[in-house]
Amino acid sequence: MQSDAPIAPTPHQLAWQRAETGAFFHFGVNTFHGQEWSDGTLPASSFDPTDLDAEQWAETARAAGARYAIITAKHHDGFCLWPTKTTDYSVASSPWKDGKGDVVGELAAACRAAGLGFGVYLSPWDRHAPEYADPAAYTELYTEQIRELCTWYGPLMELWFDGAGSDGYAYDWTAIMAVARKHQPDAMVFNMGDPTIRWVGNEDGLAADPVEYVVDHTQMSNYTVVTAEFAEALYLPPECDVSIRRGWFWHPDDEPKSLEHLLAIHYRSVGLGANLLLNLPPDTRGRIPDADVARVAEFGAEVTRRFGTPAATAELARDESHDDTWTASFGGPVTFDHIRLREDLTDGQRVVRHVVRAGDRVLAEGLTVGAGRVHLTEPVTADELTVEVVGEGAVLESFEVFETGVRELPQVPEGYRAPTDRPDA
């Protein structure tokens, strides 16, 4: 729902939206057992990557066009990828680096060196911790895990709270978020607690028009119809999470998605004004597999080829006699087949519908614009276009055109859905 009076984002929300693409790294004991979900009983001794290279992860993320990266510091099984003092179910009890390793620390350092923002996924649901049966005891454990992650690794761009398995459990989010906000006040908070961003609602990486930034609830997970309702609407732009493979964790028989599939995801996430979070699961070596690295490089290069350098950036002027009409002037004829519009979101999201015309011919139309809206058009040569925007006080920030040679939108394979099977809790 869109409120009557637009709610303005914070500068940190706008900066996060401008980042557009992030990388997700699902890694843990599951990696070494071919599992997606485990119940907290897999031995810590089984975690033993032979050639972990966090710099390779960061380089692969950059090749995908990512500007930030998130690691599953603790998945639902409770195994911690940092030497936490809250449990012995962690890398400190593994043979990797004789129990002196820290995956979170290595990736944090690699991201800093690569110029990437860094974030952590910390599952609220913990299938290993005996304290989980006692909400008060678990609050003490979980807030201490939050404190460690928020104070040991420098600035965090995002805290990722997965709602899977948590329906019906009463977390003390006031206490949890007090610790997070004390130590990382600028971090984006995903979907739970005191959220500043939200889940798009599927694990296929796909948004749909309209992409609304102001909502009064969020969805918990694929595995329940439960939602978190807010007392008032909040500015919560969506993040589209999807794995490059079918599963979230590495499996030897999985393969990366095709280039066309990844491009289709890009058009239907970033191209609709949502952020994309692409999962790149390391294998048992602790490296991103060669096939995934190659596909990511191919994907990033093609996105850059299409949208890295505009054929022209228009000069925008509002029609003095028609407040909802803008003229986009190029200063001379330009040929293009894609359009990218951006809305000025400083005072909130306002555009609810837009139409782009060359003379009397409609080239593109849709609902929201937001942080960025991409349209494929027929090949056109023009020196001026008009844009009609519906939405009180709507302001366009930029209007670019691109000549890519592309004539058809890439498609998600027919019938594809990310797996949503889960074990009994």
Short mmCIF file of C-alpha atoms in Angstrom, two decimals:
data_model
loop_
_atom_site.label_atom_id
_atom_site.label_comp_id
_atom_site.label_asym_id
_atom_site.label_seq_id
_atom_site.Cartn_x
_atom_site.Cartn_y
_atom_site.Cartn_z
CA MET A 1 0.00 0.00 0.00
CA GLN A 2 1.15 3.53 -0.70
CA SER A 3 0.35 6.13 1.96
CA ASP A 4 -1.33 9.44 1.12
CA ALA A 5 1.63 11.41 2.50
CA PRO A 6 4.85 9.79 1.20
CA ILE A 7 7.24 8.57 3.90
CA ALA A 8 10.80 9.69 3.31
CA PRO A 9 13.72 7.23 3.39
CA THR A 10 16.81 7.76 5.50
CA PRO A 11 20.09 8.59 3.73
CA HIS A 12 21.30 5.07 4.58
CA GLN A 13 18.25 3.49 2.98
CA LEU A 14 18.86 5.53 -0.18
CA ALA A 15 22.54 4.53 -0.21
CA TRP A 16 21.54 0.87 0.14
CA GLN A 17 19.06 1.19 -2.74
CA ARG A 18 21.70 2.79 -4.96
CA ALA A 19 23.96 -0.21 -4.31
CA GLU A 20 21.40 -2.28 -6.28
CA THR A 21 23.17 -5.67 -6.12
CA GLY A 22 24.65 -7.70 -3.30
CA ALA A 23 26.21 -11.16 -2.96
CA PHE A 24 25.02 -13.79 -0.49
CA PHE A 25 27.31 -16.57 0.78
CA HIS A 26 25.63 -19.64 2.29
CA PHE A 27 28.38 -21.67 3.94
CA GLY A 28 28.56 -23.91 7.01
CA VAL A 29 28.34 -27.51 8.19
CA ASN A 30 25.57 -28.12 5.66
CA THR A 31 28.13 -27.63 2.90
CA PHE A 32 29.98 -30.75 4.01
CA HIS A 33 26.89 -32.98 4.25
CA GLY A 34 24.95 -32.08 1.10
CA GLN A 35 22.13 -30.58 3.16
CA GLU A 36 20.04 -27.44 2.90
CA TRP A 37 18.58 -27.67 6.40
CA SER A 38 20.17 -29.51 9.28
CA ASP A 39 18.95 -29.94 12.83
CA GLY A 40 21.96 -28.84 14.87
CA THR A 41 23.41 -32.32 15.36
CA LEU A 42 25.96 -32.40 12.54
CA PRO A 43 29.39 -32.49 14.20
CA ALA A 44 31.45 -29.31 14.28
CA SER A 45 34.41 -31.54 13.37
CA SER A 46 32.94 -31.98 9.89
CA PHE A 47 33.55 -28.32 9.05
CA ASP A 48 36.97 -28.43 7.38
CA PRO A 49 37.42 -26.42 4.17
CA THR A 50 40.69 -27.32 2.47
CA ASP A 51 41.41 -24.06 0.64
CA LEU A 52 39.15 -21.29 1.93
CA ASP A 53 39.76 -18.07 0.03
CA ALA A 54 37.57 -15.15 1.13
CA GLU A 55 39.35 -12.86 -1.32
CA GLN A 56 38.13 -15.09 -4.16
CA TRP A 57 34.58 -14.77 -2.81
CA ALA A 58 34.86 -10.98 -2.77
CA GLU A 59 36.37 -10.88 -6.27
CA THR A 60 33.53 -13.08 -7.56
CA ALA A 61 30.98 -10.80 -5.93
CA ARG A 62 32.53 -7.76 -7.61
CA ALA A 63 32.47 -9.55 -10.96
CA ALA A 64 28.71 -10.01 -10.49
CA GLY A 65 28.34 -6.27 -10.03
CA ALA A 66 27.73 -6.59 -6.29
CA ARG A 67 28.47 -3.64 -4.03
CA TYR A 68 27.92 -5.50 -0.76
CA ALA A 69 28.15 -9.06 0.55
CA ILE A 70 26.41 -11.04 3.30
CA ILE A 71 27.62 -14.22 5.01
CA THR A 72 25.50 -16.82 6.85
CA ALA A 73 27.32 -16.28 10.13
CA LYS A 74 24.81 -18.67 11.72
CA HIS A 75 22.21 -20.67 9.81
CA HIS A 76 19.24 -22.45 11.39
CA ASP A 77 21.45 -25.33 12.56
CA GLY A 78 23.16 -22.98 15.04
CA PHE A 79 26.72 -23.55 13.77
CA CYS A 80 28.65 -20.27 14.02
CA LEU A 81 31.26 -19.25 11.44
CA TRP A 82 33.07 -17.05 13.94
CA PRO A 83 34.71 -18.06 17.27
CA THR A 84 31.78 -16.95 19.40
CA LYS A 85 31.96 -17.15 23.17
CA THR A 86 28.28 -18.12 23.36
CA THR A 87 28.52 -21.76 22.23
CA ASP A 88 31.08 -24.43 21.40
CA TYR A 89 29.17 -25.22 18.19
CA SER A 90 31.41 -23.07 16.01
CA VAL A 91 34.56 -22.93 13.93
CA ALA A 92 36.52 -22.95 17.21
CA SER A 93 35.54 -26.63 17.62
CA SER A 94 36.44 -27.59 14.07
CA PRO A 95 39.75 -28.87 12.69
CA TRP A 96 39.90 -25.93 10.25
CA LYS A 97 42.97 -23.89 11.15
CA ASP A 98 43.20 -25.95 14.36
CA GLY A 99 40.11 -24.22 15.70
CA LYS A 100 41.65 -20.76 15.33
CA GLY A 101 39.86 -19.74 12.13
CA ASP A 102 37.20 -17.07 11.64
CA VAL A 103 35.25 -17.16 8.37
CA VAL A 104 33.31 -14.00 9.23
CA GLY A 105 36.53 -12.13 10.00
CA GLU A 106 38.25 -13.27 6.81
CA LEU A 107 35.33 -12.23 4.63
CA ALA A 108 34.93 -8.90 6.44
CA ALA A 109 38.59 -8.11 5.70
CA ALA A 110 38.29 -9.27 2.08
CA CYS A 111 35.21 -7.11 1.54
CA ARG A 112 36.93 -4.05 2.99
CA ALA A 113 39.90 -4.61 0.68
CA ALA A 114 37.58 -5.02 -2.32
CA GLY A 115 35.49 -1.95 -1.51
CA LEU A 116 32.37 -3.97 -0.73
CA GLY A 117 29.92 -3.29 2.06
CA PHE A 118 29.72 -6.19 4.52
CA GLY A 119 26.74 -7.74 6.28
CA VAL A 120 25.85 -10.79 8.36
CA TYR A 121 22.96 -13.26 8.39
CA LEU A 122 22.21 -14.46 11.90
CA SER A 123 19.33 -16.93 12.01
CA PRO A 124 16.92 -16.22 14.87
CA TRP A 125 15.82 -19.86 14.79
CA ASP A 126 18.53 -22.01 16.39
CA ARG A 127 18.10 -25.79 16.24
CA HIS A 128 21.24 -26.50 18.28
CA ALA A 129 21.10 -24.16 21.26
CA PRO A 130 19.29 -25.73 24.26
CA GLU A 131 18.51 -22.16 25.35
CA TYR A 132 16.09 -21.82 22.44
CA ALA A 133 13.43 -23.66 24.47
CA ASP A 134 13.55 -20.81 27.01
CA PRO A 135 12.90 -17.44 25.31
CA ALA A 136 14.50 -15.45 28.16
CA ALA A 137 17.67 -17.54 28.12
CA TYR A 138 17.80 -17.46 24.33
CA THR A 139 17.41 -13.68 24.29
CA GLU A 140 20.55 -13.46 26.42
CA LEU A 141 22.47 -15.78 24.06
CA TYR A 142 21.20 -14.20 20.85
CA THR A 143 21.81 -10.61 21.93
CA GLU A 144 25.37 -11.56 22.85
CA GLN A 145 25.86 -13.09 19.39
CA ILE A 146 24.53 -9.86 17.89
CA ARG A 147 26.89 -7.86 20.10
CA GLU A 148 29.91 -9.91 19.00
CA LEU A 149 29.10 -9.56 15.31
CA CYS A 150 28.33 -5.85 15.66
CA THR A 151 31.56 -5.03 17.53
CA TRP A 152 34.20 -7.40 16.17
CA TYR A 153 34.10 -6.72 12.43
CA GLY A 154 33.81 -3.01 11.76
CA PRO A 155 30.86 -1.26 10.08
CA LEU A 156 28.07 -3.54 8.91
CA MET A 157 25.94 -2.60 5.92
CA GLU A 158 23.17 -5.12 6.66
CA LEU A 159 21.85 -7.41 9.38
CA TRP A 160 19.84 -10.25 7.80
CA PHE A 161 17.13 -11.91 9.90
CA ASP A 162 15.57 -14.95 8.21
CA GLY A 163 12.02 -15.66 9.36
CA ALA A 164 12.08 -19.36 8.45
CA GLY A 165 11.18 -21.56 11.41
CA SER A 166 10.33 -18.61 13.63
CA ASP A 167 6.55 -18.46 13.28
CA GLY A 168 4.96 -18.73 16.70
CA TYR A 169 8.15 -17.91 18.64
CA ALA A 170 8.19 -14.77 20.79
CA TYR A 171 11.59 -13.12 20.27
CA ASP A 172 12.45 -10.12 22.43
CA TRP A 173 13.12 -7.87 19.46
CA THR A 174 13.23 -4.79 21.67
CA ALA A 175 16.25 -6.17 23.52
CA ILE A 176 17.84 -7.60 20.36
CA MET A 177 17.50 -4.41 18.37
CA ALA A 178 18.70 -2.25 21.26
CA VAL A 179 22.07 -4.02 21.02
CA ALA A 180 22.15 -3.87 17.22
CA ARG A 181 21.23 -0.19 17.08
CA LYS A 182 23.70 0.74 19.81
CA HIS A 183 26.63 -0.72 17.89
CA GLN A 184 25.50 -0.55 14.23
CA PRO A 185 22.97 2.28 13.96
CA ASP A 186 23.48 2.67 10.21
CA ALA A 187 23.07 -0.99 9.21
CA MET A 188 20.08 -2.00 7.14
CA VAL A 189 17.89 -4.49 9.01
CA PHE A 190 16.24 -7.18 6.89
CA ASN A 191 12.58 -7.99 7.46
CA MET A 192 12.39 -8.66 11.23
CA GLY A 193 12.92 -6.80 14.47
CA ASP A 194 13.12 -3.14 13.55
CA PRO A 195 13.36 -3.52 9.77
CA THR A 196 14.54 -0.91 7.29
CA ILE A 197 14.31 -3.22 4.25
CA ARG A 198 12.08 -6.20 3.49
CA TRP A 199 11.92 -9.56 1.74
CA VAL A 200 10.35 -9.45 -1.72
CA GLY A 201 8.21 -12.50 -0.91
CA ASN A 202 9.84 -15.31 -2.94
CA GLU A 203 13.23 -16.97 -3.40
CA ASP A 204 13.19 -16.72 -7.19
CA GLY A 205 14.74 -13.23 -7.11
CA LEU A 206 11.72 -11.68 -8.80
CA ALA A 207 9.83 -8.50 -8.00
CA ALA A 208 6.62 -7.44 -9.76
CA ASP A 209 5.22 -4.11 -10.86
CA PRO A 210 4.40 -2.12 -8.75
CA VAL A 211 7.45 -2.24 -6.46
CA GLU A 212 6.21 -0.29 -3.47
CA TYR A 213 8.60 1.00 -0.84
CA VAL A 214 5.96 1.92 1.76
CA VAL A 215 4.20 -1.08 3.32
CA ASP A 216 2.39 -1.94 6.54
CA HIS A 217 3.61 -5.54 6.89
CA THR A 218 6.31 -8.00 5.87
CA GLN A 219 6.12 -11.73 5.10
CA MET A 220 8.01 -14.15 7.33
CA SER A 221 9.17 -16.82 4.88
CA ASN A 222 8.23 -19.16 2.05
CA TYR A 223 7.14 -21.73 4.61
CA THR A 224 4.28 -19.89 6.30
CA VAL A 225 1.54 -17.38 5.55
CA VAL A 226 2.41 -15.49 8.76
CA THR A 227 3.15 -11.79 8.35
CA ALA A 228 4.51 -9.12 10.67
CA GLU A 229 2.01 -6.27 10.89
CA PHE A 230 3.15 -2.72 11.74
CA ALA A 231 1.27 -0.08 13.69
CA GLU A 232 1.94 2.30 10.82
CA ALA A 233 3.30 2.07 7.31
CA LEU A 234 7.09 2.12 6.93
CA TYR A 235 9.53 2.85 4.10
CA LEU A 236 10.87 -0.66 3.42
CA PRO A 237 12.35 -1.22 -0.05
CA PRO A 238 12.53 -4.90 -1.05
CA GLU A 239 15.52 -7.17 -1.52
CA CYS A 240 15.22 -10.08 -3.99
CA ASP A 241 17.22 -13.06 -2.75
CA VAL A 242 18.02 -15.92 -5.13
CA SER A 243 20.74 -18.52 -5.49
CA ILE A 244 22.89 -18.90 -8.58
CA ARG A 245 22.22 -22.62 -8.13
CA ARG A 246 19.02 -24.39 -7.27
CA GLY A 247 20.04 -24.81 -3.63
CA TRP A 248 21.32 -22.24 -1.17
CA PHE A 249 24.24 -24.40 -0.03
CA TRP A 250 26.70 -26.03 -2.40
CA HIS A 251 25.82 -29.48 -3.77
CA PRO A 252 28.10 -31.35 -6.18
CA ASP A 253 25.28 -32.18 -8.59
CA ASP A 254 23.92 -28.61 -8.85
CA GLU A 255 24.82 -26.28 -11.70
CA PRO A 256 24.69 -22.50 -12.01
CA LYS A 257 21.69 -20.90 -13.65
CA SER A 258 22.01 -19.97 -17.31
CA LEU A 259 23.07 -16.49 -18.37
CA GLU A 260 19.55 -15.84 -19.71
CA HIS A 261 18.00 -16.87 -16.40
CA LEU A 262 20.29 -14.53 -14.45
CA LEU A 263 19.60 -11.67 -16.84
CA ALA A 264 15.85 -12.27 -16.50
CA ILE A 265 16.28 -12.01 -12.73
CA HIS A 266 18.20 -8.75 -13.13
CA TYR A 267 15.46 -7.20 -15.27
CA ARG A 268 12.81 -8.26 -12.74
CA SER A 269 14.66 -7.08 -9.65
CA VAL A 270 17.06 -4.19 -10.26
CA GLY A 271 15.17 -3.37 -13.45
CA LEU A 272 11.98 -2.87 -11.43
CA GLY A 273 13.54 -0.83 -8.64
CA ALA A 274 14.33 -3.59 -6.11
CA ASN A 275 17.73 -4.76 -4.86
CA LEU A 276 19.12 -8.13 -5.96
CA LEU A 277 20.92 -10.42 -3.52
CA LEU A 278 22.59 -13.23 -5.50
CA ASN A 279 23.73 -16.26 -3.52
CA LEU A 280 27.14 -17.72 -4.48
CA PRO A 281 27.67 -20.84 -2.34
CA PRO A 282 31.29 -21.88 -1.66
CA ASP A 283 32.13 -25.57 -1.99
CA THR A 284 33.93 -27.89 0.46
CA ARG A 285 37.24 -26.31 -0.51
CA GLY A 286 35.93 -22.97 0.70
CA ARG A 287 35.99 -21.54 -2.82
CA ILE A 288 33.31 -20.49 -5.31
CA PRO A 289 33.24 -23.27 -7.93
CA ASP A 290 34.90 -22.53 -11.28
CA ALA A 291 31.64 -22.91 -13.23
CA ASP A 292 29.92 -20.37 -10.97
CA VAL A 293 32.84 -17.95 -11.22
CA ALA A 294 32.70 -18.14 -15.01
CA ARG A 295 28.91 -17.66 -15.10
CA VAL A 296 29.11 -14.71 -12.71
CA ALA A 297 31.79 -13.06 -14.84
CA GLU A 298 29.64 -13.59 -17.92
CA PHE A 299 26.59 -12.16 -16.18
CA GLY A 300 28.37 -9.12 -14.76
CA ALA A 301 30.01 -8.35 -18.09
CA GLU A 302 26.70 -8.52 -19.96
CA VAL A 303 24.90 -6.27 -17.47
CA THR A 304 27.77 -3.80 -17.80
CA ARG A 305 27.68 -4.04 -21.59
CA ARG A 306 23.98 -3.30 -21.66
CA PHE A 307 23.71 -0.72 -18.91
CA GLY A 308 27.18 0.44 -17.96
CA THR A 309 27.40 3.37 -20.36
CA PRO A 310 24.27 5.12 -21.66
CA ALA A 311 23.98 6.11 -25.31
CA ALA A 312 22.67 9.41 -23.94
CA THR A 313 21.52 11.01 -20.72
CA ALA A 314 18.57 13.32 -21.25
CA GLU A 315 18.13 16.80 -19.91
CA LEU A 316 14.84 16.73 -18.01
CA ALA A 317 12.39 19.62 -17.85
CA ARG A 318 8.92 19.69 -16.36
CA ASP A 319 6.18 21.03 -18.64
CA GLU A 320 5.11 24.36 -17.14
CA SER A 321 1.49 23.86 -18.20
CA HIS A 322 1.25 20.14 -17.33
CA ASP A 323 2.78 19.30 -13.97
CA ASP A 324 2.74 15.57 -14.69
CA THR A 325 4.58 15.78 -18.02
CA TRP A 326 8.34 15.90 -18.46
CA THR A 327 10.41 16.46 -21.60
CA ALA A 328 13.56 14.40 -21.99
CA SER A 329 15.89 16.13 -24.46
CA PHE A 330 19.07 14.58 -25.85
CA GLY A 331 20.40 17.61 -27.74
CA GLY A 332 20.35 15.69 -31.03
CA PRO A 333 19.22 12.36 -32.53
CA VAL A 334 20.13 9.25 -30.55
CA THR A 335 19.36 5.60 -31.31
CA PHE A 336 18.40 3.28 -28.46
CA ASP A 337 16.50 0.14 -27.46
CA HIS A 338 16.39 0.48 -23.67
CA ILE A 339 15.24 3.23 -21.32
CA ARG A 340 16.18 3.65 -17.66
CA LEU A 341 14.30 6.11 -15.45
CA ARG A 342 15.14 7.00 -11.86
CA GLU A 343 12.86 8.77 -9.42
CA ASP A 344 14.01 11.38 -6.91
CA LEU A 345 13.22 9.49 -3.70
CA THR A 346 14.53 12.08 -1.25
CA ASP A 347 11.03 12.93 -0.04
CA GLY A 348 9.60 9.46 -0.63
CA GLN A 349 8.28 7.30 -3.46
CA ARG A 350 5.59 9.15 -5.41
CA VAL A 351 5.35 7.81 -8.97
CA VAL A 352 2.47 5.32 -9.25
CA ARG A 353 2.30 5.19 -13.05
CA HIS A 354 4.43 6.38 -15.97
CA VAL A 355 4.26 6.46 -19.77
CA VAL A 356 7.12 7.27 -22.17
CA ARG A 357 6.25 8.55 -25.64
CA ALA A 358 8.05 9.47 -28.84
CA GLY A 359 5.56 11.93 -30.30
CA ASP A 360 2.21 10.15 -30.16
CA ARG A 361 3.78 6.68 -30.00
CA VAL A 362 3.95 4.91 -26.64
CA LEU A 363 7.42 3.40 -26.18
CA ALA A 364 7.07 2.13 -22.62
CA GLU A 365 4.70 2.26 -19.70
CA GLY A 366 4.34 0.83 -16.24
CA LEU A 367 3.52 1.60 -12.65
CA THR A 368 6.28 2.49 -10.16
CA VAL A 369 9.70 3.89 -11.10
CA GLY A 370 11.55 4.08 -7.78
CA ALA A 371 15.32 3.62 -7.60
CA GLY A 372 15.47 2.53 -11.23
CA ARG A 373 13.07 1.30 -13.88
CA VAL A 374 14.34 -0.36 -17.07
CA HIS A 375 12.26 -0.80 -20.21
CA LEU A 376 13.11 -2.65 -23.42
CA THR A 377 11.77 -0.72 -26.42
CA GLU A 378 11.70 -1.21 -30.14
CA PRO A 379 14.78 0.37 -31.76
CA VAL A 380 14.16 4.12 -31.86
CA THR A 381 16.01 7.19 -33.06
CA ALA A 382 14.82 10.42 -31.42
CA ASP A 383 16.12 13.69 -30.08
CA GLU A 384 13.32 14.20 -27.57
CA LEU A 385 10.82 12.09 -25.61
CA THR A 386 8.00 12.92 -23.23
CA VAL A 387 7.34 11.20 -19.92
CA GLU A 388 3.99 11.35 -18.18
CA VAL A 389 4.17 10.53 -14.47
CA VAL A 390 1.18 10.03 -12.20
CA GLY A 391 1.77 10.76 -8.54
CA GLU A 392 1.41 13.92 -6.49
CA GLY A 393 4.73 15.74 -6.27
CA ALA A 394 6.54 13.12 -8.37
CA VAL A 395 10.02 14.14 -9.50
CA LEU A 396 12.23 12.32 -12.01
CA GLU A 397 15.91 12.23 -11.11
CA SER A 398 17.36 10.93 -14.38
CA PHE A 399 16.48 9.50 -17.78
CA GLU A 400 18.98 7.44 -19.76
CA VAL A 401 18.82 5.46 -22.98
CA PHE A 402 20.98 2.53 -24.12
CA GLU A 403 21.71 0.88 -27.45
CA THR A 404 22.29 -2.81 -26.70
CA GLY A 405 21.21 -4.70 -29.82
CA VAL A 406 18.83 -6.72 -27.63
CA ARG A 407 15.37 -7.29 -29.09
CA GLU A 408 13.70 -9.63 -26.58
CA LEU A 409 13.54 -9.70 -22.80
CA PRO A 410 15.35 -12.66 -21.23
CA GLN A 411 12.98 -15.18 -19.68
CA VAL A 412 12.96 -17.28 -16.54
CA PRO A 413 12.71 -20.96 -17.59
CA GLU A 414 9.05 -21.97 -17.75
CA GLY A 415 7.84 -23.52 -14.53
CA TYR A 416 11.00 -22.71 -12.57
CA ARG A 417 10.52 -22.15 -8.84
CA ALA A 418 13.14 -22.13 -6.15
CA PRO A 419 12.79 -25.16 -3.85
CA THR A 420 10.77 -24.43 -0.73
CA ASP A 421 10.75 -27.83 0.97
CA ARG A 422 11.70 -27.71 4.61
CA PRO A 423 12.02 -30.36 7.29
CA ASP A 424 9.69 -30.52 10.28
CA ALA A 425 10.81 -28.09 12.95
#
